[in-house]
């Protein structure tokens, strides 16, 4: 069983930055595939970025060049640095882990508004 706890969401003005963190339980974090998803009101949940155990990353087109996913295996934590935020980035952001099965965090709200 893997437990994921996100933090770092909040309200930011357009053009601003936020950093999300996701702390994972377990002793095998280094082999988890980790990812961030988001879900805006009335829309389906969508993949934002993922990172493999070997630290290979991939991004959705709508965040390329603005968001950066990273992981610290010593801290069992994955991060999402979000820059140049826009109102369309407003959503609940979910941490995801895959280790045999899928695991989800509870989500953290990100609101981009002036």
Short mmCIF file of C-alpha atoms in Angstrom, two decimals:
data_model
loop_
_atom_site.label_atom_id
_atom_site.label_comp_id
_atom_site.label_asym_id
_atom_site.label_seq_id
_atom_site.Cartn_x
_atom_site.Cartn_y
_atom_site.Cartn_z
CA UNK A 1 0.00 0.00 0.00
CA UNK A 2 1.30 3.46 -0.95
CA UNK A 3 0.01 6.66 0.61
CA UNK A 4 0.51 9.99 -1.14
CA UNK A 5 0.17 13.39 0.49
CA UNK A 6 0.27 16.55 -1.64
CA UNK A 7 1.06 20.05 -0.45
CA UNK A 8 1.82 23.46 -1.89
CA UNK A 9 -1.38 24.45 -3.65
CA UNK A 10 -2.98 27.85 -3.28
CA UNK A 11 -3.98 31.06 -5.00
CA UNK A 12 -1.58 32.79 -7.37
CA UNK A 13 -1.87 35.63 -9.85
CA UNK A 14 -1.48 35.02 -13.60
CA UNK A 15 2.19 34.81 -14.49
CA UNK A 16 3.11 33.63 -11.01
CA UNK A 17 4.69 30.41 -9.75
CA UNK A 18 3.83 27.62 -7.35
CA UNK A 19 5.64 24.49 -6.28
CA UNK A 20 3.77 21.33 -5.38
CA UNK A 21 5.19 18.48 -3.33
CA UNK A 22 4.00 14.91 -2.89
CA UNK A 23 5.36 12.76 -0.09
CA UNK A 24 5.02 9.02 -0.57
CA UNK A 25 5.06 6.23 1.96
CA UNK A 26 6.92 2.98 1.52
CA UNK A 27 10.48 1.83 1.16
CA UNK A 28 10.42 1.27 -2.60
CA UNK A 29 9.82 4.86 -3.72
CA UNK A 30 12.83 4.80 -6.03
CA UNK A 31 11.09 2.28 -8.28
CA UNK A 32 7.71 4.00 -8.39
CA UNK A 33 6.62 5.72 -11.59
CA UNK A 34 5.38 9.09 -10.36
CA UNK A 35 3.16 11.64 -12.04
CA UNK A 36 1.01 14.71 -11.57
CA UNK A 37 -2.52 14.90 -12.96
CA UNK A 38 -5.04 17.69 -12.77
CA UNK A 39 -8.80 18.02 -12.99
CA UNK A 40 -10.59 21.28 -13.66
CA UNK A 41 -14.30 21.73 -12.87
CA UNK A 42 -16.44 19.97 -15.45
CA UNK A 43 -13.43 18.40 -17.17
CA UNK A 44 -11.78 15.01 -17.15
CA UNK A 45 -8.64 14.34 -15.18
CA UNK A 46 -5.59 14.80 -17.40
CA UNK A 47 -1.91 13.93 -17.18
CA UNK A 48 0.36 16.91 -16.56
CA UNK A 49 3.79 15.28 -16.24
CA UNK A 50 5.42 12.02 -15.23
CA UNK A 51 8.84 10.81 -14.16
CA UNK A 52 10.24 7.30 -14.26
CA UNK A 53 12.53 5.66 -11.69
CA UNK A 54 15.39 6.57 -14.03
CA UNK A 55 14.25 10.21 -13.94
CA UNK A 56 13.07 10.28 -17.54
CA UNK A 57 10.35 12.90 -17.76
CA UNK A 58 7.48 13.67 -20.09
CA UNK A 59 5.03 16.56 -20.19
CA UNK A 60 1.67 17.43 -21.62
CA UNK A 61 1.95 19.93 -24.46
CA UNK A 62 0.03 22.54 -22.50
CA UNK A 63 2.73 22.73 -19.77
CA UNK A 64 5.93 22.20 -21.76
CA UNK A 65 8.46 24.88 -20.98
CA UNK A 66 6.49 26.09 -17.94
CA UNK A 67 6.32 23.13 -15.52
CA UNK A 68 9.11 20.89 -14.24
CA UNK A 69 8.67 17.54 -12.52
CA UNK A 70 11.45 16.15 -10.34
CA UNK A 71 11.96 13.59 -7.61
CA UNK A 72 14.11 13.16 -4.53
CA UNK A 73 14.34 9.47 -3.74
CA UNK A 74 16.09 10.13 -0.42
CA UNK A 75 13.01 12.08 0.72
CA UNK A 76 10.38 9.90 -0.99
CA UNK A 77 9.07 13.06 -2.63
CA UNK A 78 8.09 14.20 -6.10
CA UNK A 79 7.79 17.86 -7.00
CA UNK A 80 6.05 19.96 -9.62
CA UNK A 81 7.47 23.42 -10.20
CA UNK A 82 4.89 25.52 -12.03
CA UNK A 83 5.90 28.79 -13.66
CA UNK A 84 4.05 31.29 -15.85
CA UNK A 85 0.75 30.08 -14.46
CA UNK A 86 -2.42 31.02 -16.32
CA UNK A 87 -6.10 30.91 -15.36
CA UNK A 88 -6.50 27.73 -17.47
CA UNK A 89 -4.10 26.01 -15.05
CA UNK A 90 -6.73 26.30 -12.30
CA UNK A 91 -7.54 22.77 -11.17
CA UNK A 92 -7.15 20.22 -8.43
CA UNK A 93 -3.71 18.68 -8.85
CA UNK A 94 -3.29 15.02 -7.95
CA UNK A 95 -0.17 13.06 -7.23
CA UNK A 96 -0.05 9.58 -8.76
CA UNK A 97 2.19 6.57 -8.20
CA UNK A 98 2.38 3.27 -9.99
CA UNK A 99 3.93 0.30 -8.24
CA UNK A 100 2.11 -2.80 -9.28
CA UNK A 101 -1.13 -0.83 -9.09
CA UNK A 102 -2.27 2.77 -9.24
CA UNK A 103 -2.22 5.05 -6.21
CA UNK A 104 -3.65 8.57 -5.89
CA UNK A 105 -3.26 11.42 -3.45
CA UNK A 106 -6.18 13.44 -2.15
CA UNK A 107 -5.44 16.41 -4.39
CA UNK A 108 -4.45 20.02 -3.81
CA UNK A 109 -6.26 23.04 -5.23
CA UNK A 110 -4.39 25.45 -7.49
CA UNK A 111 -6.23 28.64 -8.40
CA UNK A 112 -4.80 31.16 -10.83
CA UNK A 113 -6.69 34.41 -10.68
CA UNK A 114 -6.16 38.14 -10.41
#
